[in-house]
Short mmCIF file of C-alpha atoms and ligand atoms in Angstrom, two decimals:
data_model
loop_
_atom_site.label_atom_id
_atom_site.label_comp_id
_atom_site.label_asym_id
_atom_site.label_seq_id
_atom_site.Cartn_x
_atom_site.Cartn_y
_atom_site.Cartn_z
CA MET A 284 -1.84 -43.79 29.17
CA HIS A 285 0.58 -45.41 26.86
CA ARG A 286 1.83 -48.98 27.83
CA TYR A 287 5.02 -50.65 26.79
CA ARG A 288 6.37 -54.11 26.71
CA PRO A 289 8.82 -54.79 29.71
CA VAL A 290 12.22 -53.16 29.21
CA ASP A 291 14.15 -56.37 29.64
CA GLU A 292 12.15 -58.03 26.88
CA ARG A 293 12.08 -55.19 24.40
CA ARG A 294 15.59 -54.12 24.32
CA ARG A 295 16.59 -57.49 22.97
CA ASP A 296 14.39 -57.31 19.83
CA TRP A 297 13.32 -54.88 17.23
CA ALA A 298 9.56 -55.43 17.61
CA GLU A 299 7.23 -52.56 18.38
CA VAL A 300 7.57 -51.46 21.96
CA GLU A 301 4.11 -50.04 22.55
CA LEU A 302 1.16 -52.22 23.56
CA PRO A 303 -2.36 -51.66 22.30
CA LEU A 304 -5.39 -51.13 24.60
CA SER A 305 -7.86 -53.87 24.90
CA ALA A 306 -11.45 -53.29 23.43
CA GLU A 307 -12.78 -53.00 26.93
CA GLU A 308 -9.95 -50.65 28.14
CA SER A 309 -10.63 -48.55 24.95
CA ARG A 310 -14.31 -48.13 25.83
CA CYS A 311 -13.43 -47.16 29.31
CA HIS A 312 -10.83 -44.53 28.31
CA ALA A 313 -13.12 -43.08 25.63
CA GLN A 314 -15.72 -42.44 28.45
CA ALA A 315 -13.39 -39.84 29.86
CA CYS A 316 -13.76 -37.78 26.64
CA LEU A 317 -17.44 -37.47 27.07
CA SER A 318 -17.36 -35.11 30.12
CA CYS A 319 -15.50 -32.32 27.97
CA GLY A 320 -16.82 -28.90 27.77
CA VAL A 321 -15.08 -27.20 25.03
CA PRO A 322 -12.87 -29.65 23.01
CA PHE A 323 -9.60 -27.74 21.97
CA CYS A 324 -7.96 -31.22 20.84
CA HIS A 325 -9.23 -31.08 17.39
CA GLY A 326 -9.36 -27.28 16.72
CA MET A 327 -5.95 -26.29 18.18
CA GLY A 328 -4.18 -29.61 18.79
CA CYS A 329 -4.58 -31.86 15.77
CA PRO A 330 -3.17 -30.52 12.44
CA LEU A 331 -5.49 -32.91 10.68
CA ALA A 332 -8.51 -31.64 12.65
CA ASN A 333 -9.44 -35.23 13.44
CA PRO A 334 -13.01 -35.07 14.97
CA ILE A 335 -11.74 -36.54 18.31
CA PRO A 336 -14.65 -35.97 20.55
CA GLU A 337 -16.96 -37.67 17.95
CA THR A 338 -14.61 -40.70 17.44
CA ASN A 339 -14.23 -41.14 21.03
CA THR A 340 -18.02 -40.96 21.74
CA ALA A 341 -18.49 -43.70 19.12
CA VAL A 342 -15.81 -45.89 20.70
CA ALA A 343 -17.41 -45.34 24.12
CA SER A 344 -20.72 -46.60 22.87
CA GLY A 345 -18.95 -49.69 21.23
CA ASN A 346 -19.58 -48.48 17.68
CA ASP A 347 -16.01 -48.78 16.39
CA ALA A 348 -17.33 -48.79 12.67
CA LEU A 349 -18.75 -45.38 13.13
CA ALA A 350 -15.53 -44.26 14.87
CA TYR A 351 -13.53 -45.50 11.83
CA ALA A 352 -15.88 -43.82 9.40
CA LEU A 353 -15.42 -40.47 11.22
CA LEU A 354 -11.69 -40.87 11.69
CA SER A 355 -11.10 -41.79 8.01
CA GLN A 356 -12.57 -38.60 6.82
CA THR A 357 -9.48 -36.60 7.96
CA ASP A 358 -6.68 -39.13 8.63
CA LEU A 359 -6.17 -41.44 5.80
CA PHE A 360 -2.96 -43.04 7.58
CA ALA A 361 -4.12 -43.49 11.07
CA GLU A 362 -1.85 -46.60 11.53
CA PHE A 363 1.13 -44.24 11.36
CA THR A 364 -0.20 -41.46 13.51
CA SER A 365 -1.68 -43.78 16.17
CA HIS A 366 1.70 -45.36 16.57
CA ILE A 367 4.16 -42.51 16.25
CA CYS A 368 2.48 -39.24 16.81
CA PRO A 369 3.41 -37.23 19.85
CA ALA A 370 -0.27 -36.50 20.01
CA LEU A 371 -0.44 -32.72 19.99
CA CYS A 372 -4.08 -33.21 20.81
CA GLU A 373 -3.44 -34.61 24.01
CA GLY A 374 -1.46 -31.49 24.98
CA SER A 375 -4.51 -29.47 24.29
CA CYS A 376 -6.94 -31.92 25.88
CA THR A 377 -9.39 -30.19 28.18
CA HIS A 378 -8.67 -32.91 30.83
CA GLY A 379 -5.06 -31.59 30.88
CA MET A 380 -6.17 -27.97 31.75
CA GLU A 381 -6.02 -28.47 35.42
CA GLY A 382 -3.05 -30.69 35.40
CA GLU A 383 -5.08 -33.97 35.10
CA GLU A 384 -4.02 -36.73 32.77
CA PRO A 385 -5.32 -36.04 29.26
CA VAL A 386 -7.50 -38.59 27.50
CA SER A 387 -5.43 -41.31 25.64
CA ILE A 388 -6.39 -39.97 22.27
CA ARG A 389 -3.59 -41.66 20.30
CA ALA A 390 -4.12 -45.03 22.07
CA LEU A 391 -7.85 -44.79 21.16
CA GLU A 392 -6.93 -44.00 17.60
CA ARG A 393 -4.80 -46.98 17.49
CA HIS A 394 -7.83 -49.09 18.73
CA ILE A 395 -10.01 -47.68 15.98
CA ILE A 396 -7.58 -48.33 13.11
CA ASP A 397 -6.52 -51.70 14.31
CA THR A 398 -10.10 -52.72 14.59
CA ALA A 399 -10.71 -51.24 11.08
CA TRP A 400 -7.94 -53.37 9.56
CA ALA A 401 -8.98 -56.42 11.55
CA ASN A 402 -12.51 -56.30 10.27
CA GLY A 403 -11.66 -55.64 6.72
CA TRP A 404 -13.16 -52.04 6.77
CA VAL A 405 -10.08 -50.63 5.15
CA GLN A 406 -10.53 -51.21 1.37
CA PRO A 407 -9.07 -49.71 -1.64
CA ILE A 408 -11.16 -46.57 -2.75
CA LEU A 409 -11.14 -46.16 -6.53
CA PRO A 410 -12.19 -42.96 -8.18
CA GLU A 411 -15.59 -42.85 -9.76
CA ARG A 412 -14.12 -41.64 -12.99
CA ARG A 413 -10.61 -40.57 -14.13
CA THR A 414 -10.21 -36.86 -15.13
CA GLY A 415 -7.32 -37.42 -17.68
CA LYS A 416 -4.96 -35.13 -15.46
CA ARG A 417 -1.60 -36.44 -14.55
CA VAL A 418 0.36 -35.47 -11.47
CA ALA A 419 3.76 -36.53 -10.42
CA VAL A 420 4.63 -36.63 -6.78
CA VAL A 421 8.33 -36.55 -5.99
CA GLY A 422 8.95 -38.22 -2.67
CA SER A 423 6.96 -40.91 -0.87
CA GLY A 424 7.01 -39.77 2.74
CA PRO A 425 3.88 -39.04 4.54
CA ALA A 426 3.46 -35.80 2.83
CA GLY A 427 3.68 -37.21 -0.69
CA LEU A 428 1.54 -40.23 0.26
CA ALA A 429 -1.35 -38.07 1.68
CA ALA A 430 -1.28 -35.90 -1.44
CA ALA A 431 -1.15 -38.89 -3.75
CA GLU A 432 -4.09 -40.58 -2.04
CA LEU A 433 -6.30 -37.55 -2.36
CA LEU A 434 -5.51 -36.70 -5.82
CA ASN A 435 -6.01 -40.36 -6.85
CA ARG A 436 -9.45 -40.40 -5.11
CA ALA A 437 -10.30 -37.22 -7.20
CA GLY A 438 -9.55 -39.13 -10.41
CA VAL A 439 -6.10 -37.81 -11.18
CA GLU A 440 -3.56 -40.28 -12.55
CA VAL A 441 -0.87 -40.19 -9.86
CA THR A 442 2.84 -41.33 -10.21
CA VAL A 443 5.16 -41.17 -7.19
CA TYR A 444 8.76 -41.06 -7.80
CA GLU A 445 10.91 -42.28 -4.86
CA ARG A 446 14.71 -42.43 -4.82
CA SER A 447 14.96 -45.07 -2.22
CA ALA A 448 14.28 -48.79 -2.98
CA THR A 449 10.76 -48.68 -1.27
CA PRO A 450 8.23 -45.99 -0.64
CA GLY A 451 7.57 -44.38 2.75
CA GLY A 452 10.23 -41.95 3.34
CA LEU A 453 11.23 -41.42 7.03
CA LEU A 454 8.37 -43.76 7.99
CA ARG A 455 10.28 -46.65 6.28
CA TYR A 456 13.90 -45.56 6.64
CA GLY A 457 14.19 -43.05 9.47
CA ILE A 458 11.82 -44.11 12.22
CA PRO A 459 13.07 -47.45 13.90
CA ASP A 460 11.08 -50.52 13.51
CA PHE A 461 10.59 -50.72 17.34
CA LYS A 462 8.38 -47.52 17.03
CA LEU A 463 6.63 -48.39 13.67
CA ALA A 464 6.58 -51.85 12.23
CA LYS A 465 7.40 -51.62 8.55
CA ARG A 466 4.73 -54.14 7.54
CA LEU A 467 2.28 -51.38 8.31
CA VAL A 468 3.83 -49.24 5.83
CA ALA A 469 4.01 -51.96 3.25
CA ARG A 470 0.39 -52.83 3.77
CA ARG A 471 -0.70 -49.20 3.21
CA ILE A 472 1.44 -48.87 0.03
CA ALA A 473 -0.11 -52.14 -1.35
CA LEU A 474 -3.61 -50.70 -0.81
CA MET A 475 -2.56 -47.47 -2.51
CA GLU A 476 -1.26 -49.51 -5.47
CA ALA A 477 -4.48 -51.40 -5.56
CA GLU A 478 -6.27 -48.01 -5.96
CA GLY A 479 -4.13 -47.33 -9.12
CA ILE A 480 -1.33 -45.07 -7.76
CA ARG A 481 1.95 -46.04 -9.42
CA PHE A 482 5.19 -46.06 -7.48
CA VAL A 483 8.52 -45.59 -9.45
CA THR A 484 11.20 -46.40 -6.85
CA GLY A 485 14.98 -46.15 -7.02
CA THR A 486 14.66 -43.01 -9.15
CA GLU A 487 16.12 -39.76 -7.89
CA VAL A 488 14.36 -36.81 -9.75
CA GLY A 489 17.05 -34.16 -10.62
CA LYS A 490 19.67 -36.92 -11.12
CA GLU A 491 18.40 -40.09 -12.81
CA VAL A 492 15.49 -38.33 -14.10
CA ALA A 493 15.56 -34.64 -15.28
CA VAL A 494 13.08 -32.15 -13.52
CA GLU A 495 12.08 -30.93 -16.98
CA TRP A 496 11.33 -34.47 -18.13
CA ILE A 497 8.75 -34.94 -15.37
CA ALA A 498 7.32 -31.62 -15.75
CA LYS A 499 6.73 -32.19 -19.60
CA ARG A 500 4.89 -35.44 -18.87
CA HIS A 501 2.60 -34.18 -16.13
CA ASP A 502 -0.08 -31.50 -15.71
CA ALA A 503 1.63 -30.56 -12.31
CA VAL A 504 4.44 -31.77 -10.11
CA LEU A 505 4.30 -31.89 -6.41
CA TRP A 506 7.61 -31.80 -4.48
CA ALA A 507 7.47 -33.82 -1.16
CA ILE A 508 11.16 -34.53 -0.79
CA GLY A 509 11.61 -33.82 2.93
CA THR A 510 14.69 -32.15 4.33
CA ALA A 511 17.28 -34.80 4.78
CA ILE A 512 20.32 -32.61 4.91
CA PRO A 513 21.61 -33.10 8.45
CA ARG A 514 23.08 -30.30 10.52
CA ASN A 515 26.86 -30.69 11.06
CA LEU A 516 28.91 -29.95 14.02
CA ALA A 517 32.10 -28.66 12.42
CA LEU A 518 34.47 -28.78 15.45
CA PRO A 519 38.20 -29.69 15.51
CA GLY A 520 38.46 -33.51 14.92
CA ARG A 521 35.32 -33.72 12.83
CA ASP A 522 37.16 -35.88 10.26
CA LEU A 523 37.89 -38.58 12.80
CA GLU A 524 36.40 -42.07 12.22
CA GLY A 525 33.37 -42.89 14.34
CA ILE A 526 31.53 -39.78 14.00
CA HIS A 527 28.19 -40.09 11.95
CA PHE A 528 25.00 -38.31 11.17
CA ALA A 529 22.09 -39.95 13.16
CA LEU A 530 20.05 -40.65 10.13
CA ASP A 531 22.90 -42.44 8.47
CA PHE A 532 23.01 -44.67 11.55
CA LEU A 533 19.34 -45.18 11.78
CA ILE A 534 18.79 -45.76 7.98
CA GLY A 535 21.58 -48.48 7.95
CA GLN A 536 19.86 -50.29 10.80
CA ASN A 537 16.43 -50.06 9.04
CA ARG A 538 17.83 -51.31 5.78
CA ALA A 539 19.35 -54.26 7.50
CA LEU A 540 16.16 -55.34 9.24
CA ALA A 541 14.55 -54.91 5.81
CA GLY A 542 16.98 -57.30 4.27
CA GLU A 543 18.38 -54.63 2.00
CA LEU A 544 21.76 -54.85 3.70
CA PRO A 545 23.38 -57.78 5.22
CA ALA A 546 24.20 -55.97 8.53
CA ALA A 547 23.93 -52.42 9.75
CA PRO A 548 26.93 -50.49 8.26
CA ILE A 549 27.48 -48.43 11.47
CA SER A 550 27.21 -50.62 14.59
CA ALA A 551 27.21 -49.56 18.27
CA LYS A 552 28.08 -53.00 19.55
CA GLY A 553 30.46 -52.76 22.47
CA ARG A 554 30.92 -49.05 21.92
CA ASP A 555 30.71 -46.18 24.21
CA VAL A 556 28.08 -44.14 22.33
CA LEU A 557 27.64 -40.31 22.52
CA VAL A 558 24.48 -38.90 20.98
CA ILE A 559 24.72 -35.15 20.54
CA GLY A 560 21.21 -33.72 20.42
CA GLY A 561 18.48 -34.20 22.90
CA GLY A 562 15.47 -34.60 20.53
CA ASP A 563 13.47 -37.50 19.10
CA THR A 564 16.04 -38.40 16.49
CA GLY A 565 18.59 -38.61 19.36
CA SER A 566 16.34 -40.78 21.30
CA ASP A 567 15.79 -43.09 18.35
CA CYS A 568 19.66 -43.47 18.18
CA VAL A 569 19.62 -44.38 21.80
CA GLY A 570 17.00 -47.32 21.40
CA THR A 571 18.95 -48.38 18.20
CA ALA A 572 22.22 -48.35 19.92
CA ARG A 573 20.77 -50.23 22.94
CA ARG A 574 19.57 -53.10 20.63
CA GLN A 575 22.82 -53.20 18.82
CA GLY A 576 24.57 -53.80 22.05
CA ALA A 577 26.27 -50.70 22.92
CA HIS A 578 28.49 -50.59 26.06
CA SER A 579 27.30 -47.28 27.36
CA ILE A 580 25.02 -44.61 25.90
CA THR A 581 25.12 -40.89 26.70
CA GLN A 582 22.90 -38.24 25.26
CA VAL A 583 23.81 -34.62 25.55
CA GLU A 584 21.64 -31.50 24.93
CA ILE A 585 22.69 -27.79 24.96
CA LEU A 586 19.31 -26.65 26.24
CA PRO A 587 18.42 -26.90 30.02
CA MET A 588 16.45 -29.85 31.38
CA PRO A 589 12.76 -29.10 30.86
CA PRO A 590 10.62 -28.88 34.00
CA ALA A 591 8.74 -32.08 34.99
CA GLU A 592 5.49 -30.47 34.40
CA ARG A 593 4.17 -28.13 31.70
CA SER A 594 6.39 -25.00 31.61
CA ALA A 595 4.54 -21.85 32.09
CA SER A 596 6.11 -20.65 28.80
CA THR A 597 3.80 -23.14 27.11
CA PRO A 598 0.31 -22.66 28.78
CA TRP A 599 -2.57 -25.00 28.18
CA PRO A 600 -3.81 -25.60 25.35
CA ARG A 601 -0.37 -25.26 23.72
CA TRP A 602 1.94 -28.14 23.14
CA PRO A 603 3.62 -28.26 26.55
CA TRP A 604 7.31 -27.88 26.84
CA LYS A 605 8.21 -30.42 29.75
CA LEU A 606 10.51 -33.39 30.43
CA ARG A 607 9.84 -36.23 28.09
CA THR A 608 11.29 -39.63 28.74
CA SER A 609 10.86 -41.88 25.89
CA SER A 610 10.72 -45.70 25.86
CA SER A 611 14.36 -45.71 24.52
CA HIS A 612 15.61 -43.54 27.51
CA GLU A 613 13.77 -46.10 29.78
CA GLU A 614 16.02 -48.86 28.32
CA GLY A 615 19.08 -47.29 29.66
CA CYS A 616 20.97 -44.09 28.78
CA GLU A 617 22.55 -41.17 30.57
CA ARG A 618 21.06 -37.83 29.71
CA LEU A 619 22.91 -34.59 30.25
CA TRP A 620 21.72 -31.06 29.62
CA ASN A 621 23.43 -27.66 29.39
CA ILE A 622 26.21 -29.28 27.46
CA GLU A 623 28.07 -27.50 24.70
CA SER A 624 30.47 -29.72 22.55
CA LEU A 625 33.84 -28.08 21.90
CA ALA A 626 36.04 -30.65 20.06
CA PHE A 627 36.22 -34.26 19.11
CA GLU A 628 39.32 -35.96 20.45
CA GLY A 629 40.86 -39.01 19.05
CA ALA A 630 43.50 -41.66 19.05
CA VAL A 631 44.95 -43.32 15.86
CA GLY A 632 42.33 -41.82 13.71
CA ARG A 633 39.22 -42.70 15.61
CA VAL A 634 37.23 -40.72 17.91
CA SER A 635 37.83 -41.39 21.67
CA GLY A 636 35.95 -38.67 23.31
CA VAL A 637 34.13 -35.25 23.09
CA LYS A 638 35.43 -32.23 24.91
CA ILE A 639 32.49 -30.36 26.38
CA ARG A 640 31.70 -27.67 28.72
CA GLN A 641 28.87 -26.71 30.94
CA VAL A 642 26.68 -23.59 29.99
CA ALA A 643 24.29 -21.59 32.15
CA TRP A 644 21.00 -20.40 30.57
CA THR A 645 19.15 -17.10 31.07
CA CYS A 646 15.41 -17.70 30.92
CA SER A 647 12.39 -15.55 30.46
CA PRO A 648 10.06 -14.96 33.49
CA THR A 649 7.90 -17.93 32.33
CA GLY A 650 10.98 -20.23 32.01
CA LYS A 651 11.64 -19.99 28.32
CA PRO A 652 15.52 -20.43 27.67
CA LEU A 653 16.78 -17.34 25.89
CA SER A 654 20.67 -17.33 25.89
CA PHE A 655 23.52 -19.11 27.52
CA THR A 656 27.06 -18.42 28.83
CA PRO A 657 29.74 -20.99 29.34
CA VAL A 658 30.61 -21.97 32.99
CA GLU A 659 34.14 -21.27 33.67
CA GLY A 660 36.37 -24.17 34.46
CA SER A 661 33.68 -26.85 33.49
CA GLU A 662 35.50 -28.32 30.50
CA ARG A 663 35.88 -32.11 30.52
CA THR A 664 35.96 -34.98 28.15
CA LEU A 665 33.21 -37.49 27.75
CA LYS A 666 34.43 -40.83 26.62
CA ALA A 667 33.00 -41.92 23.33
CA ASP A 668 34.08 -44.25 20.35
CA LEU A 669 30.91 -43.67 18.46
CA VAL A 670 29.47 -40.26 18.15
CA LEU A 671 26.00 -39.69 16.46
CA LEU A 672 25.16 -36.18 15.41
CA ALA A 673 21.35 -35.62 15.99
CA MET A 674 21.08 -31.84 15.82
CA GLY A 675 18.31 -31.47 13.07
CA PHE A 676 18.03 -30.82 9.39
CA THR A 677 18.73 -27.84 7.33
CA GLY A 678 17.14 -27.85 3.97
CA VAL A 679 16.83 -29.08 0.38
CA PRO A 680 19.80 -30.00 -1.88
CA GLU A 681 21.20 -26.95 -3.72
CA HIS A 682 20.88 -28.57 -7.09
CA LEU A 683 17.11 -28.74 -6.59
CA LEU A 684 16.58 -25.44 -4.85
CA ALA A 685 18.29 -23.83 -7.88
CA GLN A 686 15.57 -25.28 -10.19
CA LEU A 687 12.50 -24.87 -8.00
CA PRO A 688 10.70 -22.00 -6.42
CA ARG A 689 12.12 -21.47 -3.01
CA ASN A 690 10.84 -19.95 0.32
CA ALA A 691 12.25 -16.39 0.52
CA ASN A 692 15.46 -16.40 2.64
CA ARG A 693 15.14 -20.08 3.62
CA PRO A 694 16.85 -23.26 2.21
CA LEU A 695 13.41 -24.69 1.67
CA LEU A 696 10.90 -24.87 -1.17
CA ALA A 697 8.01 -22.55 -1.58
CA PRO A 698 4.56 -24.15 -1.19
CA ALA A 699 3.27 -23.37 -4.64
CA ASP A 700 3.96 -21.75 -7.94
CA PRO A 701 0.70 -22.55 -9.94
CA ALA A 702 1.93 -20.56 -12.92
CA ARG A 703 4.74 -23.23 -13.27
CA ALA A 704 2.36 -26.07 -12.25
CA THR A 705 4.86 -26.61 -9.37
CA PHE A 706 3.76 -27.41 -5.91
CA ALA A 707 5.53 -28.51 -2.74
CA CYS A 708 4.54 -29.92 0.66
CA GLY A 709 5.85 -31.51 3.99
CA ASP A 710 9.21 -31.01 5.58
CA CYS A 711 10.62 -29.52 2.36
CA VAL A 712 8.47 -26.56 2.91
CA SER A 713 8.19 -26.26 6.62
CA GLY A 714 11.56 -27.56 7.75
CA PRO A 715 11.80 -30.76 9.92
CA SER A 716 8.47 -31.32 11.52
CA LEU A 717 6.09 -34.17 12.48
CA VAL A 718 4.36 -37.12 10.33
CA VAL A 719 0.92 -35.57 11.33
CA ARG A 720 1.85 -32.06 9.88
CA ALA A 721 3.36 -33.72 6.79
CA LEU A 722 -0.02 -35.42 6.33
CA ALA A 723 -1.94 -32.25 6.77
CA ASP A 724 0.31 -30.38 4.41
CA GLY A 725 -0.05 -33.08 1.72
CA ARG A 726 -3.86 -32.76 2.01
CA ARG A 727 -3.41 -28.94 1.55
CA ALA A 728 -1.28 -29.38 -1.41
CA ALA A 729 -3.69 -31.83 -3.16
CA GLN A 730 -6.51 -29.39 -2.77
CA GLU A 731 -4.40 -26.64 -4.24
CA ILE A 732 -3.40 -28.77 -7.18
CA LEU A 733 -7.02 -29.92 -7.75
CA ALA A 734 -8.00 -26.23 -7.85
CA ALA A 735 -5.31 -25.34 -10.23
CA LEU A 736 -6.23 -28.10 -12.54
CA ALA A 737 -10.07 -27.66 -12.47
C1 FAD B 921 14.86 -40.33 12.88
C2 FAD B 921 13.58 -39.59 12.84
C3 FAD B 921 12.53 -39.96 13.76
C4 FAD B 921 11.25 -39.28 13.59
N1 FAD B 921 10.13 -39.75 14.43
C5 FAD B 921 9.07 -39.24 14.26
C6 FAD B 921 8.03 -39.55 15.23
O1 FAD B 921 8.10 -40.53 15.91
N2 FAD B 921 6.82 -39.01 15.08
C7 FAD B 921 6.58 -37.86 14.14
O2 FAD B 921 5.47 -37.50 14.05
N3 FAD B 921 7.60 -37.61 13.37
C8 FAD B 921 8.88 -38.07 13.45
N4 FAD B 921 9.83 -37.74 12.70
C9 FAD B 921 9.55 -36.56 11.66
C10 FAD B 921 8.76 -37.13 10.36
O3 FAD B 921 9.46 -38.43 10.07
C11 FAD B 921 8.91 -36.14 9.30
O4 FAD B 921 8.52 -34.82 9.66
C12 FAD B 921 8.06 -36.57 8.07
O5 FAD B 921 8.53 -37.95 7.73
C13 FAD B 921 8.22 -35.60 6.94
O6 FAD B 921 7.56 -36.06 5.83
P1 FAD B 921 7.85 -35.74 4.33
O7 FAD B 921 6.94 -36.55 3.41
O8 FAD B 921 7.84 -34.23 4.30
O9 FAD B 921 9.38 -36.16 4.21
P2 FAD B 921 10.18 -37.66 4.22
O10 FAD B 921 9.53 -38.47 5.26
O11 FAD B 921 11.57 -37.09 4.46
O12 FAD B 921 10.08 -38.13 2.73
C14 FAD B 921 10.72 -37.51 1.69
C15 FAD B 921 10.83 -38.68 0.64
O13 FAD B 921 11.47 -37.89 -0.57
C16 FAD B 921 12.45 -38.61 -1.17
N5 FAD B 921 13.17 -37.95 -1.99
C17 FAD B 921 14.08 -36.88 -1.71
N6 FAD B 921 14.54 -36.20 -2.78
C18 FAD B 921 14.03 -37.02 -3.79
C19 FAD B 921 14.32 -36.88 -5.15
N7 FAD B 921 15.04 -35.80 -5.74
N8 FAD B 921 13.66 -37.76 -6.10
C20 FAD B 921 12.89 -38.92 -5.63
N9 FAD B 921 12.64 -38.85 -4.25
C21 FAD B 921 13.21 -38.09 -3.36
C22 FAD B 921 13.28 -39.33 -0.11
O14 FAD B 921 13.89 -40.43 -0.28
C23 FAD B 921 12.06 -39.63 0.97
O15 FAD B 921 11.51 -40.85 0.83
C24 FAD B 921 11.14 -38.24 12.67
C25 FAD B 921 12.12 -38.04 11.86
C26 FAD B 921 13.29 -38.60 12.04
C27 FAD B 921 14.51 -38.03 11.08
#
């Protein structure tokens, strides 16, 4: 169960849209977890392997301190995951096996971590002794933060290099405030600083600081630079004004709210907005455009509309492919599926619409979309004077790929080259993914580094 503030209220402000459960509701919801036979949630569902049945048992018995002690063994950043994780665990919850509602695992996690912060249980954890080893972490997104935290606890001296003005990666600059309040990111960074982790911001490694310079001064370098190169849509008319990458739009708004800019450089106010790409980044553009005062918002996707219930192509306990309506969609947006974009159309240099056509999909017997063909005579133009491209991300900048070990045949970094004391984690290794997976990969990388430095 995820509860949100009323649409009319929330679309007028930038505050978080989701509401927490009360302590009483949390205990009640946690009870549902206790009747489980075989819990698949932590084994298959949660990349961090959070001990979900154990934490929920503790919540159900009113022992929130124990729940926090258990949760913090695997998830060091539960205030992030409990706010924005799609909750893969809920997809594999045993309650969902027969189509019942899964246990509200993410909402319970939020109850645990909110209670922990409120009671002062979240305190800096300092290493018992320093090992004299030094590691540079390049990039301060969730992957870099998770690795930095574990390395520091093990006594390594950690310096995090970040090209943006403040640490946090996409937590800070990509994900909108209405999903994750930035004071939560700032509070965690302050805690990490109190633990002795050094953040060097406004410094792009490979530009302002040479890769070799960093390598020489540290025993190992961990690359956690994400994959911020957006996928382009190189159609006729692409050079018209008013066509932007989704992340540029979102970063501008986040920076304006943070006081780094006087106003969002790309504004949807009064515009007919077309978001191309039906995923989560597109949904964040919808919510942001709504709050900026867009005249109309349409989101198009080339894939077919997912089924209302779990598709047979993703049987339990896998993450279900099914129709998801985000809080941003609920705030007002037209969603179109089976749409292929053909050209940007414009007048006096600015985009005025996108020529599209309908496509028809051939699916596997279980309903997985396999290939599509255009529908004859279905061409039409969608009116739009602001177009946001939200079609994913493609890899790591060429100048860094050329200097670092790369994944074979992929524009991404290889996870480790211990011979060169070079490691990598997060989206720059996996491709665009999720905060929870980045956190898990940061843990993996920290363990590999510690083994290499031992
Ligand atoms: C708009 C948007 C919304 C999303 N919403 C969600 C969500 O709701 N839930 C969810 O689970 N996931 C979400 N994701 C995905 C999630 O944010 C990413 O998977 C996750 O942040 C990846 O973490 P990371 O640490 O690998 O990279 P990032 O978070 O991208 O961090 C990389 C950092 O490295 C820095 N950097 C890059 N190059 C250099 C350099 N050369 N020198 C110094 N610093 C450098 C960057 O500035 C950045 O701060 C979203 C993604 C986007 C784009």
